[in-house]
């Protein structure tokens, strides 16, 4: 939360839910105090180009 400059836990969770709803990330909360939640960013190829198979 410190790096995001969000001070409130409620605001943080609201932002995470909104980003998940919009399809930008996948959020798997952890309810264990010593394990972190898992966030996966979903990055889509927005160009019409196919990835170069030679690289």
PDB file of N, CA and C in Angstrom:
ATOM      1  N   UNK A   1       0.815  -1.189   0.000  1.00  0.00           N
ATOM      2  CA  UNK A   1       0.000   0.000   0.000  1.00  0.00           C
ATOM      3  C   UNK A   1       0.861   1.255   0.000  1.00  0.00           C
ATOM      4  N   UNK A   2       2.003   1.194   0.617  1.00  0.00           N
ATOM      5  CA  UNK A   2       2.869   2.366   0.692  1.00  0.00           C
ATOM      6  C   UNK A   2       3.290   2.834  -0.696  1.00  0.00           C
ATOM      7  N   UNK A   3       3.669   1.890  -1.553  1.00  0.00           N
ATOM      8  CA  UNK A   3       4.119   2.246  -2.900  1.00  0.00           C
ATOM      9  C   UNK A   3       2.991   2.785  -3.777  1.00  0.00           C
ATOM     10  N   UNK A   4       1.765   2.420  -3.473  1.00  0.00           N
ATOM     11  CA  UNK A   4       0.637   2.887  -4.280  1.00  0.00           C
ATOM     12  C   UNK A   4       0.135   4.254  -3.832  1.00  0.00           C
ATOM     13  N   UNK A   5       0.659   4.769  -2.735  1.00  0.00           N
ATOM     14  CA  UNK A   5       0.254   6.058  -2.173  1.00  0.00           C
ATOM     15  C   UNK A   5      -1.213   6.062  -1.757  1.00  0.00           C
ATOM     16  N   UNK A   6      -1.740   4.890  -1.425  1.00  0.00           N
ATOM     17  CA  UNK A   6      -3.099   4.773  -0.902  1.00  0.00           C
ATOM     18  C   UNK A   6      -2.970   4.570   0.598  1.00  0.00           C
ATOM     19  N   UNK A   7      -3.635   5.402   1.366  1.00  0.00           N
ATOM     20  CA  UNK A   7      -3.488   5.347   2.821  1.00  0.00           C
ATOM     21  C   UNK A   7      -4.528   4.471   3.503  1.00  0.00           C
ATOM     22  N   UNK A   8      -5.662   4.293   2.890  1.00  0.00           N
ATOM     23  CA  UNK A   8      -6.759   3.558   3.507  1.00  0.00           C
ATOM     24  C   UNK A   8      -6.846   2.142   2.941  1.00  0.00           C
ATOM     25  N   UNK A   9      -7.010   1.151   3.819  1.00  0.00           N
ATOM     26  CA  UNK A   9      -7.185  -0.225   3.360  1.00  0.00           C
ATOM     27  C   UNK A   9      -8.451  -0.359   2.528  1.00  0.00           C
ATOM     28  N   UNK A  10      -9.493   0.367   2.907  1.00  0.00           N
ATOM     29  CA  UNK A  10     -10.756   0.303   2.163  1.00  0.00           C
ATOM     30  C   UNK A  10     -10.567   0.813   0.735  1.00  0.00           C
ATOM     31  N   UNK A  11      -9.815   1.890   0.567  1.00  0.00           N
ATOM     32  CA  UNK A  11      -9.563   2.442  -0.766  1.00  0.00           C
ATOM     33  C   UNK A  11      -8.720   1.472  -1.591  1.00  0.00           C
ATOM     34  N   UNK A  12      -7.732   0.849  -0.960  1.00  0.00           N
ATOM     35  CA  UNK A  12      -6.886  -0.133  -1.634  1.00  0.00           C
ATOM     36  C   UNK A  12      -7.729  -1.292  -2.164  1.00  0.00           C
ATOM     37  N   UNK A  13      -8.571  -1.852  -1.309  1.00  0.00           N
ATOM     38  CA  UNK A  13      -9.390  -2.992  -1.709  1.00  0.00           C
ATOM     39  C   UNK A  13     -10.430  -2.601  -2.762  1.00  0.00           C
ATOM     40  N   UNK A  14     -10.947  -1.395  -2.672  1.00  0.00           N
ATOM     41  CA  UNK A  14     -11.888  -0.902  -3.682  1.00  0.00           C
ATOM     42  C   UNK A  14     -11.197  -0.810  -5.043  1.00  0.00           C
ATOM     43  N   UNK A  15      -9.972  -0.299  -5.065  1.00  0.00           N
ATOM     44  CA  UNK A  15      -9.212  -0.177  -6.314  1.00  0.00           C
ATOM     45  C   UNK A  15      -8.882  -1.555  -6.891  1.00  0.00           C
ATOM     46  N   UNK A  16      -8.483  -2.495  -6.041  1.00  0.00           N
ATOM     47  CA  UNK A  16      -8.170  -3.853  -6.495  1.00  0.00           C
ATOM     48  C   UNK A  16      -9.409  -4.507  -7.098  1.00  0.00           C
ATOM     49  N   UNK A  17     -10.551  -4.374  -6.425  1.00  0.00           N
ATOM     50  CA  UNK A  17     -11.797  -4.949  -6.944  1.00  0.00           C
ATOM     51  C   UNK A  17     -12.164  -4.354  -8.299  1.00  0.00           C
ATOM     52  N   UNK A  18     -11.998  -3.050  -8.442  1.00  0.00           N
ATOM     53  CA  UNK A  18     -12.334  -2.379  -9.697  1.00  0.00           C
ATOM     54  C   UNK A  18     -11.407  -2.840 -10.824  1.00  0.00           C
ATOM     55  N   UNK A  19     -10.112  -2.949 -10.553  1.00  0.00           N
ATOM     56  CA  UNK A  19      -9.166  -3.418 -11.569  1.00  0.00           C
ATOM     57  C   UNK A  19      -9.460  -4.860 -11.971  1.00  0.00           C
ATOM     58  N   UNK A  20      -9.883  -5.671 -11.005  1.00  0.00           N
ATOM     59  CA  UNK A  20     -10.242  -7.052 -11.310  1.00  0.00           C
ATOM     60  C   UNK A  20     -11.526  -7.090 -12.143  1.00  0.00           C
ATOM     61  N   UNK A  21     -12.491  -6.269 -11.804  1.00  0.00           N
ATOM     62  CA  UNK A  21     -13.751  -6.219 -12.542  1.00  0.00           C
ATOM     63  C   UNK A  21     -13.522  -5.800 -13.998  1.00  0.00           C
ATOM     64  N   UNK A  22     -12.590  -4.878 -14.207  1.00  0.00           N
ATOM     65  CA  UNK A  22     -12.288  -4.396 -15.552  1.00  0.00           C
ATOM     66  C   UNK A  22     -11.404  -5.359 -16.350  1.00  0.00           C
ATOM     67  N   UNK A  23     -10.894  -6.404 -15.691  1.00  0.00           N
ATOM     68  CA  UNK A  23     -10.103  -7.411 -16.386  1.00  0.00           C
ATOM     69  C   UNK A  23      -8.621  -7.122 -16.464  1.00  0.00           C
ATOM     70  N   UNK A  24      -8.127  -6.174 -15.658  1.00  0.00           N
ATOM     71  CA  UNK A  24      -6.703  -5.840 -15.687  1.00  0.00           C
ATOM     72  C   UNK A  24      -5.865  -6.760 -14.810  1.00  0.00           C
ATOM     73  N   UNK A  25      -6.485  -7.397 -13.829  1.00  0.00           N
ATOM     74  CA  UNK A  25      -5.727  -8.291 -12.968  1.00  0.00           C
ATOM     75  C   UNK A  25      -6.622  -9.362 -12.386  1.00  0.00           C
ATOM     76  N   UNK A  26      -5.964 -10.378 -11.849  1.00  0.00           N
ATOM     77  CA  UNK A  26      -6.636 -11.454 -11.136  1.00  0.00           C
ATOM     78  C   UNK A  26      -6.128 -11.389  -9.698  1.00  0.00           C
ATOM     79  N   UNK A  27      -7.040 -11.353  -8.746  1.00  0.00           N
ATOM     80  CA  UNK A  27      -6.682 -11.171  -7.341  1.00  0.00           C
ATOM     81  C   UNK A  27      -7.154 -12.365  -6.530  1.00  0.00           C
ATOM     82  N   UNK A  28      -6.232 -13.007  -5.840  1.00  0.00           N
ATOM     83  CA  UNK A  28      -6.561 -14.119  -4.952  1.00  0.00           C
ATOM     84  C   UNK A  28      -6.148 -13.724  -3.542  1.00  0.00           C
ATOM     85  N   UNK A  29      -7.115 -13.310  -2.716  1.00  0.00           N
ATOM     86  CA  UNK A  29      -6.763 -12.856  -1.373  1.00  0.00           C
ATOM     87  C   UNK A  29      -6.288 -14.001  -0.486  1.00  0.00           C
ATOM     88  N   UNK A  30      -5.394 -13.679   0.414  1.00  0.00           N
ATOM     89  CA  UNK A  30      -4.928 -14.631   1.411  1.00  0.00           C
ATOM     90  C   UNK A  30      -5.451 -14.165   2.759  1.00  0.00           C
ATOM     91  N   UNK A  31      -6.089 -15.067   3.453  1.00  0.00           N
ATOM     92  CA  UNK A  31      -6.618 -14.709   4.766  1.00  0.00           C
ATOM     93  C   UNK A  31      -5.665 -15.137   5.879  1.00  0.00           C
ATOM     94  N   UNK A  32      -4.518 -15.673   5.486  1.00  0.00           N
ATOM     95  CA  UNK A  32      -3.494 -16.077   6.453  1.00  0.00           C
ATOM     96  C   UNK A  32      -2.615 -14.866   6.742  1.00  0.00           C
ATOM     97  N   UNK A  33      -2.376 -14.554   8.015  1.00  0.00           N
ATOM     98  CA  UNK A  33      -1.614 -13.338   8.341  1.00  0.00           C
ATOM     99  C   UNK A  33      -0.166 -13.336   7.857  1.00  0.00           C
ATOM    100  N   UNK A  34       0.422 -14.492   7.623  1.00  0.00           N
ATOM    101  CA  UNK A  34       1.825 -14.537   7.192  1.00  0.00           C
ATOM    102  C   UNK A  34       2.004 -14.818   5.707  1.00  0.00           C
ATOM    103  N   UNK A  35       0.914 -15.056   5.009  1.00  0.00           N
ATOM    104  CA  UNK A  35       0.993 -15.302   3.571  1.00  0.00           C
ATOM    105  C   UNK A  35       0.390 -14.117   2.842  1.00  0.00           C
ATOM    106  N   UNK A  36       1.031 -13.708   1.782  1.00  0.00           N
ATOM    107  CA  UNK A  36       0.532 -12.576   1.015  1.00  0.00           C
ATOM    108  C   UNK A  36      -0.528 -12.993   0.009  1.00  0.00           C
ATOM    109  N   UNK A  37      -1.334 -12.045  -0.370  1.00  0.00           N
ATOM    110  CA  UNK A  37      -2.312 -12.277  -1.425  1.00  0.00           C
ATOM    111  C   UNK A  37      -1.580 -12.385  -2.755  1.00  0.00           C
ATOM    112  N   UNK A  38      -2.214 -13.003  -3.735  1.00  0.00           N
ATOM    113  CA  UNK A  38      -1.595 -13.157  -5.048  1.00  0.00           C
ATOM    114  C   UNK A  38      -2.332 -12.286  -6.056  1.00  0.00           C
ATOM    115  N   UNK A  39      -1.568 -11.459  -6.770  1.00  0.00           N
ATOM    116  CA  UNK A  39      -2.123 -10.602  -7.807  1.00  0.00           C
ATOM    117  C   UNK A  39      -1.407 -10.923  -9.113  1.00  0.00           C
ATOM    118  N   UNK A  40      -2.182 -11.209 -10.145  1.00  0.00           N
ATOM    119  CA  UNK A  40      -1.643 -11.503 -11.464  1.00  0.00           C
ATOM    120  C   UNK A  40      -2.146 -10.451 -12.431  1.00  0.00           C
ATOM    121  N   UNK A  41      -1.221  -9.748 -13.082  1.00  0.00           N
ATOM    122  CA  UNK A  41      -1.614  -8.755 -14.085  1.00  0.00           C
ATOM    123  C   UNK A  41      -1.921  -9.463 -15.393  1.00  0.00           C
ATOM    124  N   UNK A  42      -2.978  -9.028 -16.053  1.00  0.00           N
ATOM    125  CA  UNK A  42      -3.374  -9.607 -17.328  1.00  0.00           C
ATOM    126  C   UNK A  42      -2.979  -8.615 -18.414  1.00  0.00           C
ATOM    127  N   UNK A  43      -2.001  -9.012 -19.230  1.00  0.00           N
ATOM    128  CA  UNK A  43      -1.486  -8.146 -20.286  1.00  0.00           C
ATOM    129  C   UNK A  43      -1.874  -8.757 -21.622  1.00  0.00           C
ATOM    130  N   UNK A  44      -2.618  -7.995 -22.395  1.00  0.00           N
ATOM    131  CA  UNK A  44      -3.061  -8.473 -23.696  1.00  0.00           C
ATOM    132  C   UNK A  44      -2.286  -7.763 -24.794  1.00  0.00           C
ATOM    133  N   UNK A  45      -2.042  -8.469 -25.878  1.00  0.00           N
ATOM    134  CA  UNK A  45      -1.382  -7.889 -27.037  1.00  0.00           C
ATOM    135  C   UNK A  45      -2.412  -7.042 -27.774  1.00  0.00           C
ATOM    136  N   UNK A  46      -2.208  -5.730 -27.796  1.00  0.00           N
ATOM    137  CA  UNK A  46      -3.185  -4.836 -28.411  1.00  0.00           C
ATOM    138  C   UNK A  46      -2.862  -4.510 -29.861  1.00  0.00           C
ATOM    139  N   UNK A  47      -1.751  -5.013 -30.377  1.00  0.00           N
ATOM    140  CA  UNK A  47      -1.405  -4.767 -31.778  1.00  0.00           C
ATOM    141  C   UNK A  47      -1.856  -5.948 -32.620  1.00  0.00           C
ATOM    142  N   UNK A  48      -1.885  -5.768 -33.905  1.00  0.00           N
ATOM    143  CA  UNK A  48      -2.260  -6.847 -34.814  1.00  0.00           C
ATOM    144  C   UNK A  48      -1.077  -7.718 -35.188  1.00  0.00           C
ATOM    145  N   UNK A  49       0.105  -7.353 -34.725  1.00  0.00           N
ATOM    146  CA  UNK A  49       1.314  -8.101 -35.055  1.00  0.00           C
ATOM    147  C   UNK A  49       1.388  -9.377 -34.230  1.00  0.00           C
ATOM    148  N   UNK A  50       1.893 -10.427 -34.859  1.00  0.00           N
ATOM    149  CA  UNK A  50       2.123 -11.678 -34.162  1.00  0.00           C
ATOM    150  C   UNK A  50       3.525 -11.641 -33.557  1.00  0.00           C
ATOM    151  N   UNK A  51       3.734 -12.270 -32.406  1.00  0.00           N
ATOM    152  CA  UNK A  51       5.085 -12.305 -31.833  1.00  0.00           C
ATOM    153  C   UNK A  51       6.050 -13.002 -32.777  1.00  0.00           C
ATOM    154  N   UNK A  52       7.282 -12.513 -32.810  1.00  0.00           N
ATOM    155  CA  UNK A  52       8.311 -13.085 -33.672  1.00  0.00           C
ATOM    156  C   UNK A  52       8.780 -14.399 -33.060  1.00  0.00           C
ATOM    157  N   UNK A  53       8.633 -15.489 -33.780  1.00  0.00           N
ATOM    158  CA  UNK A  53       8.981 -16.815 -33.276  1.00  0.00           C
ATOM    159  C   UNK A  53      10.484 -17.041 -33.227  1.00  0.00           C
ATOM    160  N   UNK A  54      11.277 -16.191 -33.882  1.00  0.00           N
ATOM    161  CA  UNK A  54      12.723 -16.399 -33.920  1.00  0.00           C
ATOM    162  C   UNK A  54      13.421 -15.842 -32.695  1.00  0.00           C
ATOM    163  N   UNK A  55      12.752 -15.049 -31.920  1.00  0.00           N
ATOM    164  CA  UNK A  55      13.408 -14.450 -30.743  1.00  0.00           C
ATOM    165  C   UNK A  55      13.343 -15.359 -29.566  1.00  0.00           C
TER     166      UNK A  55
END
